[in-house]
Amino acid sequence: MALPVVNNPTYEIKLHSVEKPIKYRPFLVKEEKILLTALEGGETTDIVRATKEIIGNCCLDEDVNVQALPAFDIELFFLNLRARSVGESVEVALACQEEKCEGQTPVKINLSSVKLDISKDHNNVIQLTDSIKVKLKYPDIDRMTRPPEESQMDSIFEITKACVDEIWEGDDIHNVKDYTEKELEDFIMSLNQQQFGLLISYFNTMPKLRHRETFSCKTCGKKQETVLEGLQSFFG
């Protein structure tokens, strides 16, 4: 007689970059083992790989390319996976913001209340000159995970370069796939500081996993508000 198979519930999530809701199941013991192995190693690249593998295993819509999802959608997806698989509450130690207080206050966060913060000023088409525009695309989580030895400026440049999709010159549209990496680098390097800053504004305003939490410091008693941003804030 065969052993019984445990049926698991299915859920839906709406991601910013995908038009339709996505069906998924909670992660199981085999996925938890993947995650724990990566966490024990402590390498960021291994943790990112494990996160994508778990999401890929749990995503029930075969037409969704998990590898191509923007970093913020990967974070939102994994946060929901964790809430459905382990529990909707996590306890986070929040630091007191008073200058003379070093208190750490444990606060329970309801993960189901955590959403993407989407700026109304966000636009993927950047006007550089009267005749030149740049169309940008979201970075995936691999692009956002930079080597620890890389300088901040190099990281910004590499992420920007990877996210240029098209360059519009009047009525002409240049797809970067038709040009060499050197040609794209030369184009970016030809921009002045103001023009490059316009490209950076795209990344500063793109959707972010963000949650505001009000608490009273258990050390000084001061009531305050803090902002948790990014997946690591909820599990650090």
PDB file of C-alpha atoms in Angstrom:
ATOM      1  CA  MET A   1       0.000   0.000   0.000  1.00  0.00           C
ATOM      2  CA  ALA A   2       1.392   3.372  -0.998  1.00  0.00           C
ATOM      3  CA  LEU A   3       1.970   6.105   1.557  1.00  0.00           C
ATOM      4  CA  PRO A   4      -0.584   8.930   1.535  1.00  0.00           C
ATOM      5  CA  VAL A   5       0.152  12.171  -0.316  1.00  0.00           C
ATOM      6  CA  VAL A   6      -0.496  15.380   1.605  1.00  0.00           C
ATOM      7  CA  ASN A   7      -2.509  17.892  -0.418  1.00  0.00           C
ATOM      8  CA  ASN A   8      -1.446  21.490   0.082  1.00  0.00           C
ATOM      9  CA  PRO A   9      -3.589  24.599  -0.373  1.00  0.00           C
ATOM     10  CA  THR A  10      -2.984  27.042  -3.224  1.00  0.00           C
ATOM     11  CA  TYR A  11      -2.930  30.829  -3.027  1.00  0.00           C
ATOM     12  CA  GLU A  12      -2.721  33.773  -5.412  1.00  0.00           C
ATOM     13  CA  ILE A  13      -0.431  36.803  -5.453  1.00  0.00           C
ATOM     14  CA  LYS A  14      -0.462  39.881  -7.688  1.00  0.00           C
ATOM     15  CA  LEU A  15       3.018  41.089  -8.598  1.00  0.00           C
ATOM     16  CA  HIS A  16       3.778  44.517 -10.000  1.00  0.00           C
ATOM     17  CA  SER A  17       5.502  43.251 -13.151  1.00  0.00           C
ATOM     18  CA  VAL A  18       3.042  40.467 -14.035  1.00  0.00           C
ATOM     19  CA  GLU A  19      -0.407  41.292 -15.394  1.00  0.00           C
ATOM     20  CA  LYS A  20      -2.358  38.346 -14.008  1.00  0.00           C
ATOM     21  CA  PRO A  21      -2.473  36.919 -10.453  1.00  0.00           C
ATOM     22  CA  ILE A  22      -0.011  34.057  -9.912  1.00  0.00           C
ATOM     23  CA  LYS A  23      -0.971  30.797  -8.211  1.00  0.00           C
ATOM     24  CA  TYR A  24       1.443  29.263  -5.726  1.00  0.00           C
ATOM     25  CA  ARG A  25       1.654  26.716  -2.925  1.00  0.00           C
ATOM     26  CA  PRO A  26       3.414  27.027   0.458  1.00  0.00           C
ATOM     27  CA  PHE A  27       6.994  25.819   0.598  1.00  0.00           C
ATOM     28  CA  LEU A  28       7.500  22.340   2.002  1.00  0.00           C
ATOM     29  CA  VAL A  29      10.213  20.611   4.016  1.00  0.00           C
ATOM     30  CA  LYS A  30      12.317  20.155   0.873  1.00  0.00           C
ATOM     31  CA  GLU A  31      12.240  23.904   0.165  1.00  0.00           C
ATOM     32  CA  GLU A  32      12.970  24.749   3.787  1.00  0.00           C
ATOM     33  CA  LYS A  33      16.039  22.504   3.578  1.00  0.00           C
ATOM     34  CA  ILE A  34      17.237  24.423   0.497  1.00  0.00           C
ATOM     35  CA  LEU A  35      16.855  27.730   2.348  1.00  0.00           C
ATOM     36  CA  LEU A  36      18.480  26.565   5.598  1.00  0.00           C
ATOM     37  CA  THR A  37      21.462  25.149   3.705  1.00  0.00           C
ATOM     38  CA  ALA A  38      21.985  28.500   1.982  1.00  0.00           C
ATOM     39  CA  LEU A  39      21.570  30.454   5.224  1.00  0.00           C
ATOM     40  CA  GLU A  40      24.107  28.245   6.992  1.00  0.00           C
ATOM     41  CA  GLY A  41      26.652  28.993   4.273  1.00  0.00           C
ATOM     42  CA  GLY A  42      26.000  32.726   4.632  1.00  0.00           C
ATOM     43  CA  GLU A  43      26.942  33.596   1.048  1.00  0.00           C
ATOM     44  CA  THR A  44      24.627  36.201  -0.465  1.00  0.00           C
ATOM     45  CA  THR A  45      24.737  34.639  -3.928  1.00  0.00           C
ATOM     46  CA  ASP A  46      23.734  31.233  -2.484  1.00  0.00           C
ATOM     47  CA  ILE A  47      20.844  32.794  -0.554  1.00  0.00           C
ATOM     48  CA  VAL A  48      19.622  34.577  -3.701  1.00  0.00           C
ATOM     49  CA  ARG A  49      19.891  31.348  -5.701  1.00  0.00           C
ATOM     50  CA  ALA A  50      17.988  29.433  -3.021  1.00  0.00           C
ATOM     51  CA  THR A  51      15.277  32.101  -2.857  1.00  0.00           C
ATOM     52  CA  LYS A  52      14.679  31.915  -6.615  1.00  0.00           C
ATOM     53  CA  GLU A  53      14.746  28.108  -6.566  1.00  0.00           C
ATOM     54  CA  ILE A  54      12.126  27.987  -3.809  1.00  0.00           C
ATOM     55  CA  ILE A  55       9.870  30.466  -5.610  1.00  0.00           C
ATOM     56  CA  GLY A  56      10.295  28.495  -8.838  1.00  0.00           C
ATOM     57  CA  ASN A  57       9.311  25.272  -7.070  1.00  0.00           C
ATOM     58  CA  CYS A  58       6.248  26.823  -5.427  1.00  0.00           C
ATOM     59  CA  CYS A  59       4.985  28.853  -8.405  1.00  0.00           C
ATOM     60  CA  LEU A  60       2.205  26.882 -10.100  1.00  0.00           C
ATOM     61  CA  ASP A  61       1.985  29.009 -13.258  1.00  0.00           C
ATOM     62  CA  GLU A  62       4.434  27.562 -15.750  1.00  0.00           C
ATOM     63  CA  ASP A  63       4.392  30.651 -17.986  1.00  0.00           C
ATOM     64  CA  VAL A  64       5.912  32.841 -15.252  1.00  0.00           C
ATOM     65  CA  ASN A  65       9.674  33.227 -15.650  1.00  0.00           C
ATOM     66  CA  VAL A  66      10.856  33.519 -12.052  1.00  0.00           C
ATOM     67  CA  GLN A  67      14.442  34.174 -13.160  1.00  0.00           C
ATOM     68  CA  ALA A  68      13.363  37.359 -14.953  1.00  0.00           C
ATOM     69  CA  LEU A  69      11.227  38.836 -12.154  1.00  0.00           C
ATOM     70  CA  PRO A  70      12.408  42.208 -10.800  1.00  0.00           C
ATOM     71  CA  ALA A  71      14.161  42.121  -7.445  1.00  0.00           C
ATOM     72  CA  PHE A  72      11.240  43.787  -5.634  1.00  0.00           C
ATOM     73  CA  ASP A  73       8.735  41.223  -6.961  1.00  0.00           C
ATOM     74  CA  ILE A  74      11.024  38.378  -5.854  1.00  0.00           C
ATOM     75  CA  GLU A  75      11.077  39.927  -2.363  1.00  0.00           C
ATOM     76  CA  LEU A  76       7.292  40.346  -2.251  1.00  0.00           C
ATOM     77  CA  PHE A  77       6.728  36.802  -3.541  1.00  0.00           C
ATOM     78  CA  PHE A  78       9.076  35.278  -0.967  1.00  0.00           C
ATOM     79  CA  LEU A  79       7.543  37.328   1.865  1.00  0.00           C
ATOM     80  CA  ASN A  80       4.110  35.958   0.975  1.00  0.00           C
ATOM     81  CA  LEU A  81       5.515  32.448   0.659  1.00  0.00           C
ATOM     82  CA  ARG A  82       6.983  32.690   4.129  1.00  0.00           C
ATOM     83  CA  ALA A  83       3.698  34.029   5.553  1.00  0.00           C
ATOM     84  CA  ARG A  84       1.694  31.159   4.042  1.00  0.00           C
ATOM     85  CA  SER A  85       4.270  28.500   4.886  1.00  0.00           C
ATOM     86  CA  VAL A  86       5.497  29.362   8.380  1.00  0.00           C
ATOM     87  CA  GLY A  87       3.177  32.040   9.769  1.00  0.00           C
ATOM     88  CA  GLU A  88       2.095  35.591   9.090  1.00  0.00           C
ATOM     89  CA  SER A  89       3.962  37.111  12.046  1.00  0.00           C
ATOM     90  CA  VAL A  90       7.682  37.659  12.504  1.00  0.00           C
ATOM     91  CA  GLU A  91       9.441  39.277  15.438  1.00  0.00           C
ATOM     92  CA  VAL A  92      11.923  41.996  14.543  1.00  0.00           C
ATOM     93  CA  ALA A  93      14.220  43.898  16.914  1.00  0.00           C
ATOM     94  CA  LEU A  94      13.764  47.620  16.199  1.00  0.00           C
ATOM     95  CA  ALA A  95      16.464  50.058  17.278  1.00  0.00           C
ATOM     96  CA  CYS A  96      15.538  53.168  19.223  1.00  0.00           C
ATOM     97  CA  GLN A  97      16.094  56.338  17.210  1.00  0.00           C
ATOM     98  CA  GLU A  98      16.813  58.556  20.199  1.00  0.00           C
ATOM     99  CA  GLU A  99      20.425  59.730  20.141  1.00  0.00           C
ATOM    100  CA  LYS A 100      21.288  58.704  23.699  1.00  0.00           C
ATOM    101  CA  CYS A 101      19.333  55.439  23.753  1.00  0.00           C
ATOM    102  CA  GLU A 102      20.671  52.128  22.445  1.00  0.00           C
ATOM    103  CA  GLY A 103      17.516  50.157  23.181  1.00  0.00           C
ATOM    104  CA  GLN A 104      16.329  47.275  20.989  1.00  0.00           C
ATOM    105  CA  THR A 105      12.600  46.562  21.095  1.00  0.00           C
ATOM    106  CA  PRO A 106      11.132  43.264  19.825  1.00  0.00           C
ATOM    107  CA  VAL A 107       8.084  44.001  17.666  1.00  0.00           C
ATOM    108  CA  LYS A 108       5.811  41.539  15.878  1.00  0.00           C
ATOM    109  CA  ILE A 109       5.195  42.389  12.218  1.00  0.00           C
ATOM    110  CA  ASN A 110       2.195  41.065  10.329  1.00  0.00           C
ATOM    111  CA  LEU A 111       3.691  40.064   6.981  1.00  0.00           C
ATOM    112  CA  SER A 112       0.313  40.189   5.238  1.00  0.00           C
ATOM    113  CA  SER A 113       0.293  43.964   5.791  1.00  0.00           C
ATOM    114  CA  VAL A 114       3.620  44.503   4.010  1.00  0.00           C
ATOM    115  CA  LYS A 115       3.185  45.876   0.483  1.00  0.00           C
ATOM    116  CA  LEU A 116       5.197  47.444  -2.306  1.00  0.00           C
ATOM    117  CA  ASP A 117       5.595  51.191  -2.052  1.00  0.00           C
ATOM    118  CA  ILE A 118       5.082  52.555  -5.575  1.00  0.00           C
ATOM    119  CA  SER A 119       6.064  56.146  -6.289  1.00  0.00           C
ATOM    120  CA  LYS A 120       3.776  58.244  -8.483  1.00  0.00           C
ATOM    121  CA  ASP A 121       6.894  59.900  -9.923  1.00  0.00           C
ATOM    122  CA  HIS A 122       8.279  56.644 -11.300  1.00  0.00           C
ATOM    123  CA  ASN A 123       8.719  56.498 -15.089  1.00  0.00           C
ATOM    124  CA  ASN A 124      10.661  54.037 -17.229  1.00  0.00           C
ATOM    125  CA  VAL A 125      11.246  56.552 -20.051  1.00  0.00           C
ATOM    126  CA  ILE A 126      13.833  59.209 -19.222  1.00  0.00           C
ATOM    127  CA  GLN A 127      14.153  62.393 -21.300  1.00  0.00           C
ATOM    128  CA  LEU A 128      17.877  63.220 -21.537  1.00  0.00           C
ATOM    129  CA  THR A 129      17.823  65.921 -24.224  1.00  0.00           C
ATOM    130  CA  ASP A 130      15.215  67.439 -26.537  1.00  0.00           C
ATOM    131  CA  SER A 131      15.739  64.555 -28.956  1.00  0.00           C
ATOM    132  CA  ILE A 132      17.166  61.675 -26.887  1.00  0.00           C
ATOM    133  CA  LYS A 133      15.230  59.444 -24.468  1.00  0.00           C
ATOM    134  CA  VAL A 134      16.205  56.231 -22.693  1.00  0.00           C
ATOM    135  CA  LYS A 135      13.797  53.417 -21.909  1.00  0.00           C
ATOM    136  CA  LEU A 136      14.828  51.415 -18.845  1.00  0.00           C
ATOM    137  CA  LYS A 137      13.812  47.995 -17.513  1.00  0.00           C
ATOM    138  CA  TYR A 138      13.779  46.686 -13.956  1.00  0.00           C
ATOM    139  CA  PRO A 139      16.897  44.926 -12.623  1.00  0.00           C
ATOM    140  CA  ASP A 140      16.493  41.316 -11.572  1.00  0.00           C
ATOM    141  CA  ILE A 141      17.748  40.204  -8.180  1.00  0.00           C
ATOM    142  CA  ASP A 142      21.023  38.874  -9.627  1.00  0.00           C
ATOM    143  CA  ARG A 143      21.831  42.329 -11.036  1.00  0.00           C
ATOM    144  CA  MET A 144      21.039  43.932  -7.684  1.00  0.00           C
ATOM    145  CA  THR A 145      23.323  41.497  -5.834  1.00  0.00           C
ATOM    146  CA  ARG A 146      26.747  43.019  -6.322  1.00  0.00           C
ATOM    147  CA  PRO A 147      30.175  41.619  -5.317  1.00  0.00           C
ATOM    148  CA  PRO A 148      31.184  42.911  -1.859  1.00  0.00           C
ATOM    149  CA  GLU A 149      34.524  44.171  -3.197  1.00  0.00           C
ATOM    150  CA  GLU A 150      32.872  46.289  -5.919  1.00  0.00           C
ATOM    151  CA  SER A 151      32.813  50.057  -5.353  1.00  0.00           C
ATOM    152  CA  GLN A 152      29.466  51.832  -5.042  1.00  0.00           C
ATOM    153  CA  MET A 153      30.071  53.788  -8.253  1.00  0.00           C
ATOM    154  CA  ASP A 154      30.927  50.632 -10.192  1.00  0.00           C
ATOM    155  CA  SER A 155      27.783  48.945  -8.858  1.00  0.00           C
ATOM    156  CA  ILE A 156      25.610  51.864  -9.929  1.00  0.00           C
ATOM    157  CA  PHE A 157      27.197  51.918 -13.384  1.00  0.00           C
ATOM    158  CA  GLU A 158      26.835  48.158 -13.931  1.00  0.00           C
ATOM    159  CA  ILE A 159      23.206  48.101 -12.791  1.00  0.00           C
ATOM    160  CA  THR A 160      22.374  51.085 -14.975  1.00  0.00           C
ATOM    161  CA  LYS A 161      24.065  49.536 -17.990  1.00  0.00           C
ATOM    162  CA  ALA A 162      22.164  46.265 -17.507  1.00  0.00           C
ATOM    163  CA  CYS A 163      18.833  48.079 -17.324  1.00  0.00           C
ATOM    164  CA  VAL A 164      19.044  50.198 -20.474  1.00  0.00           C
ATOM    165  CA  ASP A 165      16.495  48.667 -22.845  1.00  0.00           C
ATOM    166  CA  GLU A 166      16.178  51.158 -25.705  1.00  0.00           C
ATOM    167  CA  ILE A 167      17.627  54.517 -26.695  1.00  0.00           C
ATOM    168  CA  TRP A 168      15.279  56.784 -28.622  1.00  0.00           C
ATOM    169  CA  GLU A 169      16.763  59.403 -30.948  1.00  0.00           C
ATOM    170  CA  GLY A 170      13.917  61.342 -32.518  1.00  0.00           C
ATOM    171  CA  ASP A 171      11.867  58.758 -34.408  1.00  0.00           C
ATOM    172  CA  ASP A 172      14.692  56.203 -34.368  1.00  0.00           C
ATOM    173  CA  ILE A 173      14.637  53.463 -31.726  1.00  0.00           C
ATOM    174  CA  HIS A 174      17.949  51.756 -30.885  1.00  0.00           C
ATOM    175  CA  ASN A 175      17.545  48.405 -29.141  1.00  0.00           C
ATOM    176  CA  VAL A 176      20.652  47.813 -27.020  1.00  0.00           C
ATOM    177  CA  LYS A 177      20.648  44.141 -28.073  1.00  0.00           C
ATOM    178  CA  ASP A 178      21.807  45.329 -31.495  1.00  0.00           C
ATOM    179  CA  TYR A 179      24.909  47.037 -30.081  1.00  0.00           C
ATOM    180  CA  THR A 180      28.050  45.909 -28.300  1.00  0.00           C
ATOM    181  CA  GLU A 181      28.614  46.339 -24.587  1.00  0.00           C
ATOM    182  CA  LYS A 182      31.419  48.802 -25.393  1.00  0.00           C
ATOM    183  CA  GLU A 183      29.056  50.953 -27.471  1.00  0.00           C
ATOM    184  CA  LEU A 184      26.563  51.054 -24.609  1.00  0.00           C
ATOM    185  CA  GLU A 185      29.290  51.916 -22.113  1.00  0.00           C
ATOM    186  CA  ASP A 186      30.483  54.738 -24.346  1.00  0.00           C
ATOM    187  CA  PHE A 187      26.943  56.121 -24.551  1.00  0.00           C
ATOM    188  CA  ILE A 188      26.526  56.142 -20.756  1.00  0.00           C
ATOM    189  CA  MET A 189      29.993  57.609 -20.223  1.00  0.00           C
ATOM    190  CA  SER A 190      29.115  60.469 -22.607  1.00  0.00           C
ATOM    191  CA  LEU A 191      26.313  61.674 -20.308  1.00  0.00           C
ATOM    192  CA  ASN A 192      26.839  64.634 -18.029  1.00  0.00           C
ATOM    193  CA  GLN A 193      26.170  64.424 -14.288  1.00  0.00           C
ATOM    194  CA  GLN A 194      22.645  65.790 -14.559  1.00  0.00           C
ATOM    195  CA  GLN A 195      21.681  63.352 -17.305  1.00  0.00           C
ATOM    196  CA  PHE A 196      23.164  60.383 -15.444  1.00  0.00           C
ATOM    197  CA  GLY A 197      21.306  61.545 -12.328  1.00  0.00           C
ATOM    198  CA  LEU A 198      18.036  61.313 -14.282  1.00  0.00           C
ATOM    199  CA  LEU A 199      18.788  57.643 -14.975  1.00  0.00           C
ATOM    200  CA  ILE A 200      19.577  57.045 -11.294  1.00  0.00           C
ATOM    201  CA  SER A 201      16.221  58.585 -10.334  1.00  0.00           C
ATOM    202  CA  TYR A 202      14.569  55.615 -12.054  1.00  0.00           C
ATOM    203  CA  PHE A 203      16.129  53.228  -9.509  1.00  0.00           C
ATOM    204  CA  ASN A 204      15.464  55.552  -6.570  1.00  0.00           C
ATOM    205  CA  THR A 205      11.746  55.675  -7.379  1.00  0.00           C
ATOM    206  CA  MET A 206      11.102  52.088  -8.513  1.00  0.00           C
ATOM    207  CA  PRO A 207       8.810  49.957  -6.287  1.00  0.00           C
ATOM    208  CA  LYS A 208      10.248  48.934  -2.933  1.00  0.00           C
ATOM    209  CA  LEU A 209       9.179  46.507  -0.235  1.00  0.00           C
ATOM    210  CA  ARG A 210       8.472  49.004   2.545  1.00  0.00           C
ATOM    211  CA  HIS A 211       6.544  48.987   5.826  1.00  0.00           C
ATOM    212  CA  ARG A 212       6.047  51.655   8.502  1.00  0.00           C
ATOM    213  CA  GLU A 213       5.844  50.447  12.084  1.00  0.00           C
ATOM    214  CA  THR A 214       5.041  52.456  15.230  1.00  0.00           C
ATOM    215  CA  PHE A 215       6.424  51.233  18.553  1.00  0.00           C
ATOM    216  CA  SER A 216       7.477  52.391  22.015  1.00  0.00           C
ATOM    217  CA  CYS A 217      11.080  51.771  23.000  1.00  0.00           C
ATOM    218  CA  LYS A 218      11.200  49.322  25.909  1.00  0.00           C
ATOM    219  CA  THR A 219      14.312  51.099  27.253  1.00  0.00           C
ATOM    220  CA  CYS A 220      13.395  54.805  27.185  1.00  0.00           C
ATOM    221  CA  GLY A 221       9.651  54.554  26.562  1.00  0.00           C
ATOM    222  CA  LYS A 222       9.764  56.985  23.631  1.00  0.00           C
ATOM    223  CA  LYS A 223       7.056  56.369  21.029  1.00  0.00           C
ATOM    224  CA  GLN A 224       8.435  56.457  17.495  1.00  0.00           C
ATOM    225  CA  GLU A 225       8.014  55.282  13.924  1.00  0.00           C
ATOM    226  CA  THR A 226      10.496  53.363  11.817  1.00  0.00           C
ATOM    227  CA  VAL A 227      10.531  52.193   8.209  1.00  0.00           C
ATOM    228  CA  LEU A 228      11.479  48.637   7.265  1.00  0.00           C
ATOM    229  CA  GLU A 229      12.711  48.374   3.683  1.00  0.00           C
ATOM    230  CA  GLY A 230      13.816  45.311   1.738  1.00  0.00           C
ATOM    231  CA  LEU A 231      13.384  41.615   2.495  1.00  0.00           C
ATOM    232  CA  GLN A 232      16.343  41.434   4.891  1.00  0.00           C
ATOM    233  CA  SER A 233      14.651  43.950   7.243  1.00  0.00           C
ATOM    234  CA  PHE A 234      11.978  41.405   8.109  1.00  0.00           C
ATOM    235  CA  PHE A 235      14.299  38.473   8.766  1.00  0.00           C
ATOM    236  CA  GLY A 236      17.570  40.098   9.875  1.00  0.00           C
TER     237      GLY A 236
END
